[in-house]
PDB file of C-alpha atoms in Angstrom:
ATOM      1  CA  MET A 900      62.352  78.959 149.318  1.00  0.00           C
ATOM      2  CA  ALA A 901      66.142  79.002 149.304  1.00  0.00           C
ATOM      3  CA  ARG A 902      66.240  76.274 146.662  1.00  0.00           C
ATOM      4  CA  THR A 903      63.820  78.215 144.479  1.00  0.00           C
ATOM      5  CA  THR A 904      65.960  81.321 144.782  1.00  0.00           C
ATOM      6  CA  VAL A 905      69.123  79.452 143.842  1.00  0.00           C
ATOM      7  CA  ARG A 906      67.307  77.777 140.941  1.00  0.00           C
ATOM      8  CA  ASN A 907      66.111  81.135 139.668  1.00  0.00           C
ATOM      9  CA  LEU A 908      69.570  82.609 139.946  1.00  0.00           C
ATOM     10  CA  ARG A 909      71.086  79.670 138.059  1.00  0.00           C
ATOM     11  CA  GLU A 910      68.495  80.026 135.312  1.00  0.00           C
ATOM     12  CA  ARG A 911      69.318  83.702 135.125  1.00  0.00           C
ATOM     13  CA  ARG A 912      72.985  82.790 134.752  1.00  0.00           C
ATOM     14  CA  ARG A 913      72.238  80.315 131.945  1.00  0.00           C
ATOM     15  CA  VAL A 914      70.227  82.920 130.056  1.00  0.00           C
ATOM     16  CA  ALA A 915      73.027  85.446 130.559  1.00  0.00           C
ATOM     17  CA  ASP A 916      75.580  82.935 129.268  1.00  0.00           C
ATOM     18  CA  ARG A 917      73.574  82.370 126.097  1.00  0.00           C
ATOM     19  CA  ARG A 918      73.319  86.118 125.553  1.00  0.00           C
ATOM     20  CA  PHE A 919      77.037  86.467 126.278  1.00  0.00           C
ATOM     21  CA  GLY A 920      77.944  83.964 123.567  1.00  0.00           C
ATOM     22  CA  ALA A 921      75.639  85.617 121.055  1.00  0.00           C
ATOM     23  CA  ARG A 922      77.037  89.036 121.907  1.00  0.00           C
ATOM     24  CA  LEU A 923      80.625  87.839 121.564  1.00  0.00           C
ATOM     25  CA  LEU A 924      79.935  86.441 118.094  1.00  0.00           C
ATOM     26  CA  GLY A 925      77.851  89.460 117.164  1.00  0.00           C
ATOM     27  CA  SER A 926      80.571  91.839 118.306  1.00  0.00           C
ATOM     28  CA  ALA A 927      83.163  89.996 116.218  1.00  0.00           C
ATOM     29  CA  ALA A 928      80.857  90.148 113.196  1.00  0.00           C
ATOM     30  CA  VAL A 929      80.217  93.882 113.658  1.00  0.00           C
ATOM     31  CA  ALA A 930      83.956  94.510 113.959  1.00  0.00           C
ATOM     32  CA  ALA A 931      84.565  92.536 110.762  1.00  0.00           C
ATOM     33  CA  VAL A 932      81.895  94.412 108.845  1.00  0.00           C
ATOM     34  CA  ALA A 933      83.211  97.748 110.095  1.00  0.00           C
ATOM     35  CA  ALA A 934      86.833  96.868 109.355  1.00  0.00           C
ATOM     36  CA  VAL A 935      86.456  96.218 105.618  1.00  0.00           C
ATOM     37  CA  PRO A 936      84.921  99.562 104.576  1.00  0.00           C
ATOM     38  CA  PHE A 937      87.242 101.332 107.000  1.00  0.00           C
ATOM     39  CA  GLY A 938      90.222  99.674 105.368  1.00  0.00           C
ATOM     40  CA  LEU A 939      88.966 100.413 101.869  1.00  0.00           C
ATOM     41  CA  LEU A 940      88.262 104.019 102.812  1.00  0.00           C
ATOM     42  CA  LEU A 941      91.675 104.523 104.352  1.00  0.00           C
ATOM     43  CA  VAL A 942      93.438 103.027 101.336  1.00  0.00           C
ATOM     44  CA  LEU A 943      91.353 105.246  99.064  1.00  0.00           C
ATOM     45  CA  VAL A 944      92.429 108.258 101.092  1.00  0.00           C
ATOM     46  CA  GLU A 945      96.026 107.101 100.970  1.00  0.00           C
ATOM     47  CA  GLY A 946      95.859 106.828  97.212  1.00  0.00           C
ATOM     48  CA  GLN A 947      94.249 110.210  96.548  1.00  0.00           C
ATOM     49  CA  TRP A 948      94.893 112.518  99.486  1.00  0.00           C
ATOM     50  CA  ARG A 949      98.332 113.998  98.933  1.00  0.00           C
ATOM     51  CA  PRO A 950      99.030 115.126 102.537  1.00  0.00           C
ATOM     52  CA  LEU A 951      98.737 111.537 103.820  1.00  0.00           C
ATOM     53  CA  ARG A 952     100.837 110.242 100.941  1.00  0.00           C
ATOM     54  CA  ARG A 953     103.531 112.790 101.768  1.00  0.00           C
ATOM     55  CA  LEU A 954     103.350 111.866 105.459  1.00  0.00           C
ATOM     56  CA  ASP A 955     103.758 108.159 104.694  1.00  0.00           C
ATOM     57  CA  ALA A 956     106.590 108.704 102.215  1.00  0.00           C
ATOM     58  CA  GLY A 957     108.364 111.273 104.374  1.00  0.00           C
ATOM     59  CA  ALA A 958     108.280 109.128 107.513  1.00  0.00           C
ATOM     60  CA  ALA A 959     109.482 106.079 105.596  1.00  0.00           C
ATOM     61  CA  ARG A 960     112.344 107.986 103.966  1.00  0.00           C
ATOM     62  CA  ARG A 961     113.615 109.699 107.118  1.00  0.00           C
ATOM     63  CA  LEU A 962     113.447 106.591 109.301  1.00  0.00           C
ATOM     64  CA  HIS A 963     115.079 104.506 106.577  1.00  0.00           C
ATOM     65  CA  GLU A 964     118.005 106.921 106.463  1.00  0.00           C
ATOM     66  CA  VAL A 965     118.427 106.581 110.232  1.00  0.00           C
ATOM     67  CA  ALA A 966     118.241 102.783 109.969  1.00  0.00           C
ATOM     68  CA  LEU A 967     120.985 102.707 107.347  1.00  0.00           C
ATOM     69  CA  GLU A 968     123.228 105.025 109.337  1.00  0.00           C
ATOM     70  CA  HIS A 969     122.849 103.156 112.650  1.00  0.00           C
ATOM     71  CA  PRO A 970     123.045  99.380 112.134  1.00  0.00           C
ATOM     72  CA  ALA A 971     123.149  98.636 115.883  1.00  0.00           C
ATOM     73  CA  TRP A 972     119.927 100.608 116.386  1.00  0.00           C
ATOM     74  CA  THR A 973     118.374  98.763 113.461  1.00  0.00           C
ATOM     75  CA  GLY A 974     119.401  95.412 114.931  1.00  0.00           C
ATOM     76  CA  ALA A 975     117.724  96.296 118.217  1.00  0.00           C
ATOM     77  CA  LEU A 976     114.525  97.268 116.408  1.00  0.00           C
ATOM     78  CA  ARG A 977     114.575  94.034 114.446  1.00  0.00           C
ATOM     79  CA  PHE A 978     114.992  92.014 117.653  1.00  0.00           C
ATOM     80  CA  LEU A 979     112.053  93.769 119.284  1.00  0.00           C
ATOM     81  CA  SER A 980     109.868  93.403 116.208  1.00  0.00           C
ATOM     82  CA  ASP A 981     110.770  89.817 115.324  1.00  0.00           C
ATOM     83  CA  ARG A 982     111.159  88.345 118.798  1.00  0.00           C
ATOM     84  CA  VAL A 983     109.772  90.326 121.743  1.00  0.00           C
ATOM     85  CA  TRP A 984     106.745  91.864 119.986  1.00  0.00           C
ATOM     86  CA  ASP A 985     106.301  89.280 117.261  1.00  0.00           C
ATOM     87  CA  PRO A 986     102.639  88.254 116.740  1.00  0.00           C
ATOM     88  CA  VAL A 987     103.505  84.616 117.479  1.00  0.00           C
ATOM     89  CA  THR A 988     105.023  85.618 120.831  1.00  0.00           C
ATOM     90  CA  LEU A 989     102.044  87.773 121.797  1.00  0.00           C
ATOM     91  CA  ARG A 990      99.454  85.222 120.663  1.00  0.00           C
ATOM     92  CA  THR A 991     101.257  82.524 122.622  1.00  0.00           C
ATOM     93  CA  ALA A 992     101.100  84.722 125.727  1.00  0.00           C
ATOM     94  CA  VAL A 993      97.349  85.223 125.236  1.00  0.00           C
ATOM     95  CA  ALA A 994      96.849  81.481 124.650  1.00  0.00           C
ATOM     96  CA  LEU A 995      98.670  80.638 127.881  1.00  0.00           C
ATOM     97  CA  LEU A 996      96.623  83.248 129.716  1.00  0.00           C
ATOM     98  CA  THR A 997      93.416  81.723 128.333  1.00  0.00           C
ATOM     99  CA  LEU A 998      94.448  78.262 129.524  1.00  0.00           C
ATOM    100  CA  TRP A 999      95.181  79.701 132.958  1.00  0.00           C
ATOM    101  CA  LEU A1000      91.726  81.278 133.038  1.00  0.00           C
ATOM    102  CA  VAL A1001      90.177  77.912 132.187  1.00  0.00           C
ATOM    103  CA  TYR A1002      92.180  76.362 135.040  1.00  0.00           C
ATOM    104  CA  ARG A1003      90.872  79.107 137.340  1.00  0.00           C
ATOM    105  CA  ARG A1004      87.335  78.301 136.102  1.00  0.00           C
ATOM    106  CA  ALA A1005      86.899  81.821 134.756  1.00  0.00           C
ATOM    107  CA  TRP A1006      85.102  80.391 131.733  1.00  0.00           C
ATOM    108  CA  ARG A1007      83.518  83.549 130.379  1.00  0.00           C
ATOM    109  CA  LEU A1008      86.696  85.587 130.729  1.00  0.00           C
ATOM    110  CA  ALA A1009      88.599  82.810 128.950  1.00  0.00           C
ATOM    111  CA  ALA A1010      86.031  82.911 126.142  1.00  0.00           C
ATOM    112  CA  TRP A1011      86.423  86.681 125.888  1.00  0.00           C
ATOM    113  CA  SER A1012      90.207  86.379 125.721  1.00  0.00           C
ATOM    114  CA  ALA A1013      90.089  83.709 122.996  1.00  0.00           C
ATOM    115  CA  VAL A1014      87.417  85.413 120.886  1.00  0.00           C
ATOM    116  CA  THR A1015      89.183  88.777 121.066  1.00  0.00           C
ATOM    117  CA  ALA A1016      92.494  87.284 119.919  1.00  0.00           C
ATOM    118  CA  VAL A1017      90.992  85.122 117.161  1.00  0.00           C
ATOM    119  CA  ALA A1018      88.657  87.849 115.890  1.00  0.00           C
ATOM    120  CA  GLY A1019      91.530  90.318 115.760  1.00  0.00           C
ATOM    121  CA  GLY A1020      93.692  87.968 113.718  1.00  0.00           C
ATOM    122  CA  PHE A1021      90.873  87.031 111.347  1.00  0.00           C
ATOM    123  CA  ILE A1022      89.758  90.622 110.743  1.00  0.00           C
ATOM    124  CA  GLY A1023      93.312  91.781 110.095  1.00  0.00           C
ATOM    125  CA  LEU A1024      93.835  89.019 107.533  1.00  0.00           C
ATOM    126  CA  LEU A1025      90.474  89.753 105.916  1.00  0.00           C
ATOM    127  CA  VAL A1026      91.241  93.451 105.454  1.00  0.00           C
ATOM    128  CA  LYS A1027      94.731  92.718 104.112  1.00  0.00           C
ATOM    129  CA  THR A1028      93.251  90.363 101.531  1.00  0.00           C
ATOM    130  CA  VAL A1029      90.558  92.813 100.444  1.00  0.00           C
ATOM    131  CA  VAL A1030      92.772  95.919 100.300  1.00  0.00           C
ATOM    132  CA  GLU A1031      95.907  94.285  98.810  1.00  0.00           C
ATOM    133  CA  ARG A1032      98.120  97.272  99.572  1.00  0.00           C
ATOM    134  CA  ALA A1033     101.780  96.927  98.638  1.00  0.00           C
ATOM    135  CA  ARG A1034     104.468  97.375 101.259  1.00  0.00           C
ATOM    136  CA  PRO A1035     107.047 100.189 101.011  1.00  0.00           C
ATOM    137  CA  SER A1036     109.682  99.630  98.349  1.00  0.00           C
ATOM    138  CA  LEU A1037     112.945 101.157  99.526  1.00  0.00           C
ATOM    139  CA  GLU A1038     116.447 101.062  98.125  1.00  0.00           C
ATOM    140  CA  ASP A1039     118.786  98.932 100.240  1.00  0.00           C
ATOM    141  CA  PRO A1040     116.038  97.711 102.633  1.00  0.00           C
ATOM    142  CA  VAL A1041     117.056  96.772 106.178  1.00  0.00           C
ATOM    143  CA  ALA A1042     114.176  94.301 106.619  1.00  0.00           C
ATOM    144  CA  ARG A1043     111.606  92.433 104.577  1.00  0.00           C
ATOM    145  CA  ALA A1044     108.141  91.085 105.310  1.00  0.00           C
ATOM    146  CA  PRO A1045     105.773  88.932 103.264  1.00  0.00           C
ATOM    147  CA  GLY A1046     102.158  89.617 102.400  1.00  0.00           C
ATOM    148  CA  PHE A1047     100.195  92.795 102.025  1.00  0.00           C
ATOM    149  CA  SER A1048     100.701  95.972 104.007  1.00  0.00           C
ATOM    150  CA  PHE A1049      97.404  97.375 105.315  1.00  0.00           C
ATOM    151  CA  PRO A1050      96.713  97.076 108.196  1.00  0.00           C
ATOM    152  CA  SER A1051      99.864  96.239 110.114  1.00  0.00           C
ATOM    153  CA  GLY A1052      99.390  92.784 111.620  1.00  0.00           C
ATOM    154  CA  HIS A1053     102.043  93.508 114.230  1.00  0.00           C
ATOM    155  CA  ALA A1054     100.280  96.708 115.334  1.00  0.00           C
ATOM    156  CA  MET A1055      96.844  95.104 115.434  1.00  0.00           C
ATOM    157  CA  THR A1056      98.036  92.003 117.293  1.00  0.00           C
ATOM    158  CA  ALA A1057      99.909  94.141 119.808  1.00  0.00           C
ATOM    159  CA  THR A1058      96.789  96.221 120.431  1.00  0.00           C
ATOM    160  CA  THR A1059      94.491  93.258 121.025  1.00  0.00           C
ATOM    161  CA  SER A1060      97.064  91.176 122.907  1.00  0.00           C
ATOM    162  CA  PHE A1061      98.215  93.840 125.350  1.00  0.00           C
ATOM    163  CA  ALA A1062      94.600  94.870 125.913  1.00  0.00           C
ATOM    164  CA  VAL A1063      93.688  91.279 126.786  1.00  0.00           C
ATOM    165  CA  LEU A1064      96.690  90.832 129.078  1.00  0.00           C
ATOM    166  CA  LEU A1065      96.058  94.153 130.798  1.00  0.00           C
ATOM    167  CA  LEU A1066      92.284  93.888 131.255  1.00  0.00           C
ATOM    168  CA  VAL A1067      92.507  90.311 132.527  1.00  0.00           C
ATOM    169  CA  LEU A1068      95.463  90.643 134.889  1.00  0.00           C
ATOM    170  CA  LEU A1069      94.812  94.074 136.417  1.00  0.00           C
ATOM    171  CA  PRO A1070      92.865  92.618 139.387  1.00  0.00           C
ATOM    172  CA  MET A1071      95.974  90.581 140.275  1.00  0.00           C
ATOM    173  CA  VAL A1072      98.208  93.665 140.302  1.00  0.00           C
ATOM    174  CA  PRO A1073      98.571  95.910 143.395  1.00  0.00           C
ATOM    175  CA  ARG A1074      96.878  99.265 142.869  1.00  0.00           C
ATOM    176  CA  SER A1075     100.149 101.144 143.172  1.00  0.00           C
ATOM    177  CA  TRP A1076     101.511  99.239 140.161  1.00  0.00           C
ATOM    178  CA  ARG A1077      98.506  99.509 137.854  1.00  0.00           C
ATOM    179  CA  ALA A1078      99.440 102.869 136.347  1.00  0.00           C
ATOM    180  CA  LEU A1079     102.836 101.418 135.439  1.00  0.00           C
ATOM    181  CA  CYS A1080     101.121  98.467 133.755  1.00  0.00           C
ATOM    182  CA  TRP A1081      99.044 100.839 131.626  1.00  0.00           C
ATOM    183  CA  VAL A1082     102.148 102.790 130.662  1.00  0.00           C
ATOM    184  CA  ALA A1083     104.026  99.593 129.759  1.00  0.00           C
ATOM    185  CA  ALA A1084     101.146  98.389 127.584  1.00  0.00           C
ATOM    186  CA  VAL A1085     100.800 101.701 125.753  1.00  0.00           C
ATOM    187  CA  VAL A1086     104.554 102.043 125.228  1.00  0.00           C
ATOM    188  CA  SER A1087     104.700  98.498 123.859  1.00  0.00           C
ATOM    189  CA  VAL A1088     101.843  99.062 121.414  1.00  0.00           C
ATOM    190  CA  VAL A1089     103.329 102.347 120.208  1.00  0.00           C
ATOM    191  CA  GLY A1090     106.777 100.754 120.085  1.00  0.00           C
ATOM    192  CA  VAL A1091     105.541  97.948 117.862  1.00  0.00           C
ATOM    193  CA  GLY A1092     104.173 100.455 115.368  1.00  0.00           C
ATOM    194  CA  PHE A1093     107.377 102.476 115.408  1.00  0.00           C
ATOM    195  CA  THR A1094     109.563  99.442 114.699  1.00  0.00           C
ATOM    196  CA  ARG A1095     107.453  98.465 111.681  1.00  0.00           C
ATOM    197  CA  VAL A1096     107.750 101.923 110.098  1.00  0.00           C
ATOM    198  CA  ALA A1097     111.414 102.338 111.082  1.00  0.00           C
ATOM    199  CA  LEU A1098     112.298  98.979 109.506  1.00  0.00           C
ATOM    200  CA  GLY A1099     110.590 100.026 106.293  1.00  0.00           C
ATOM    201  CA  VAL A1100     108.054  97.189 106.147  1.00  0.00           C
ATOM    202  CA  HIS A1101     104.937  99.328 106.748  1.00  0.00           C
ATOM    203  CA  TRP A1102     103.620 102.784 106.019  1.00  0.00           C
ATOM    204  CA  PHE A1103     102.577 104.926 108.981  1.00  0.00           C
ATOM    205  CA  SER A1104      98.920 104.656 107.899  1.00  0.00           C
ATOM    206  CA  ASP A1105      99.222 100.843 108.013  1.00  0.00           C
ATOM    207  CA  VAL A1106     100.186 101.047 111.662  1.00  0.00           C
ATOM    208  CA  LEU A1107      97.447 103.556 112.431  1.00  0.00           C
ATOM    209  CA  GLY A1108      94.919 101.254 110.776  1.00  0.00           C
ATOM    210  CA  GLY A1109      96.148  98.308 112.862  1.00  0.00           C
ATOM    211  CA  TRP A1110      95.798 100.264 116.089  1.00  0.00           C
ATOM    212  CA  LEU A1111      92.293 101.465 115.265  1.00  0.00           C
ATOM    213  CA  LEU A1112      91.003  98.077 114.154  1.00  0.00           C
ATOM    214  CA  GLY A1113      92.514  96.407 117.201  1.00  0.00           C
ATOM    215  CA  LEU A1114      90.818  98.903 119.502  1.00  0.00           C
ATOM    216  CA  THR A1115      87.531  98.318 117.676  1.00  0.00           C
ATOM    217  CA  VAL A1116      87.691  94.581 118.317  1.00  0.00           C
ATOM    218  CA  VAL A1117      88.610  94.999 121.987  1.00  0.00           C
ATOM    219  CA  ALA A1118      85.916  97.613 122.587  1.00  0.00           C
ATOM    220  CA  LEU A1119      83.173  95.472 121.043  1.00  0.00           C
ATOM    221  CA  THR A1120      84.073  92.224 122.800  1.00  0.00           C
ATOM    222  CA  ALA A1121      84.603  94.056 126.107  1.00  0.00           C
ATOM    223  CA  TRP A1122      81.129  95.529 125.699  1.00  0.00           C
ATOM    224  CA  ALA A1123      79.758  91.999 125.271  1.00  0.00           C
ATOM    225  CA  PHE A1124      81.505  90.873 128.457  1.00  0.00           C
ATOM    226  CA  GLU A1125      80.245  93.877 130.416  1.00  0.00           C
ATOM    227  CA  ALA A1126      76.702  93.189 129.159  1.00  0.00           C
ATOM    228  CA  TRP A1127      76.997  89.620 130.505  1.00  0.00           C
ATOM    229  CA  ARG A1128      77.978  91.009 133.910  1.00  0.00           C
ATOM    230  CA  ALA A1129      74.938  93.265 133.889  1.00  0.00           C
ATOM    231  CA  ASP A1130      72.646  90.359 132.936  1.00  0.00           C
ATOM    232  CA  THR A1131      73.888  88.327 135.904  1.00  0.00           C
ATOM    233  CA  GLY A1132      73.472  91.178 138.382  1.00  0.00           C
ATOM    234  CA  ARG A1133      77.183  91.863 138.798  1.00  0.00           C
ATOM    235  CA  PRO A1134      78.260  95.467 139.374  1.00  0.00           C
ATOM    236  CA  HIS A1135      79.799  97.551 136.609  1.00  0.00           C
ATOM    237  CA  ALA A1136      83.555  96.937 136.390  1.00  0.00           C
ATOM    238  CA  ASP A1137      85.688 100.036 136.140  1.00  0.00           C
ATOM    239  CA  ILE A1138      88.272  99.671 133.381  1.00  0.00           C
ATOM    240  CA  GLY A1139      90.964 100.489 135.923  1.00  0.00           C
ATOM    241  CA  GLU A1140      89.983  97.356 137.846  1.00  0.00           C
ATOM    242  CA  GLY A1141      90.061  95.002 134.854  1.00  0.00           C
ATOM    243  CA  LEU A1142      87.142  93.235 133.222  1.00  0.00           C
ATOM    244  CA  GLU A1143      86.551  90.847 136.117  1.00  0.00           C
ATOM    245  CA  PRO A1144      87.630  92.237 139.519  1.00  0.00           C
ATOM    246  CA  GLU A1145      86.447  88.970 141.119  1.00  0.00           C
ATOM    247  CA  LEU A1146      89.347  87.110 139.471  1.00  0.00           C
ATOM    248  CA  THR A1147      91.263  87.249 142.746  1.00  0.00           C
ATOM    249  CA  GLU A1148      88.543  85.233 144.470  1.00  0.00           C
ATOM    250  CA  GLU A1149      88.627  81.462 144.815  1.00  0.00           C
ATOM    251  CA  ARG A1150      85.661  81.102 142.483  1.00  0.00           C
ATOM    252  CA  PRO A1151      85.696  84.174 140.197  1.00  0.00           C
ATOM    253  CA  GLU A1152      82.570  83.098 138.305  1.00  0.00           C
ATOM    254  CA  ALA A1153      80.461  81.489 140.989  1.00  0.00           C
ATOM    255  CA  GLU A1154      76.907  80.400 140.215  1.00  0.00           C
ATOM    256  CA  ALA A1155      75.504  83.748 141.272  1.00  0.00           C
ATOM    257  CA  PRO A1156      76.439  86.778 143.362  1.00  0.00           C
ATOM    258  CA  GLY A1157      76.263  85.792 147.001  1.00  0.00           C
ATOM    259  CA  VAL A1158      75.926  82.048 146.254  1.00  0.00           C
ATOM    260  CA  ARG A1159      78.858  79.730 146.971  1.00  0.00           C
TER     261      ARG A1159
END
């Protein structure tokens, strides 16, 4: 009887895993499909809706004046943008986290982390290629960046990366520190966007597009992960607890709830 129960639970887990993989890929595909028309629509609005054009141009002009007048401030922004919050730095952090999850045998959470990061990068590149929006052209620029402008790759990578780091590691953080972690993540994501506009390499709408697309990717892949938990009989995970509260356990993704 016990063996039959365990066998049934393992079969249920295998079915859930197959659904989880399909949902991860499906979520990435839905995010990609949604990102392209969203990007095209936003660029169309930017090109024809005068209030947004004035907002973009006004923000770029005022922040550029500040950057020219305060070289030390500009140097600090460049350091944050090109070193601390650089996409390579953030993607490396997510890659190391994914490897750690594999070591901890949190296979599904590792898959979620990897798919979220890769899907975010791919979708951002896809929209840039389709939209082909030019970057701001300012006199006496304080920074330069290659490629197209919309959406901001820095803003999108920061959104997906900090979301992954936060939602994975929250169970390891004492409850009294979790609010601070949320604040740090939000400040970092907003800070990334500010540095890109202040350095004159992106319009404000580029940054907004990066934030929104990044949130879309995270929301869809997180939904896929939560659906896998439901399929395996695990309780709903509150976002304040992270995606997998069981990560603190010795075997965070055991064969089935109650089976060791």
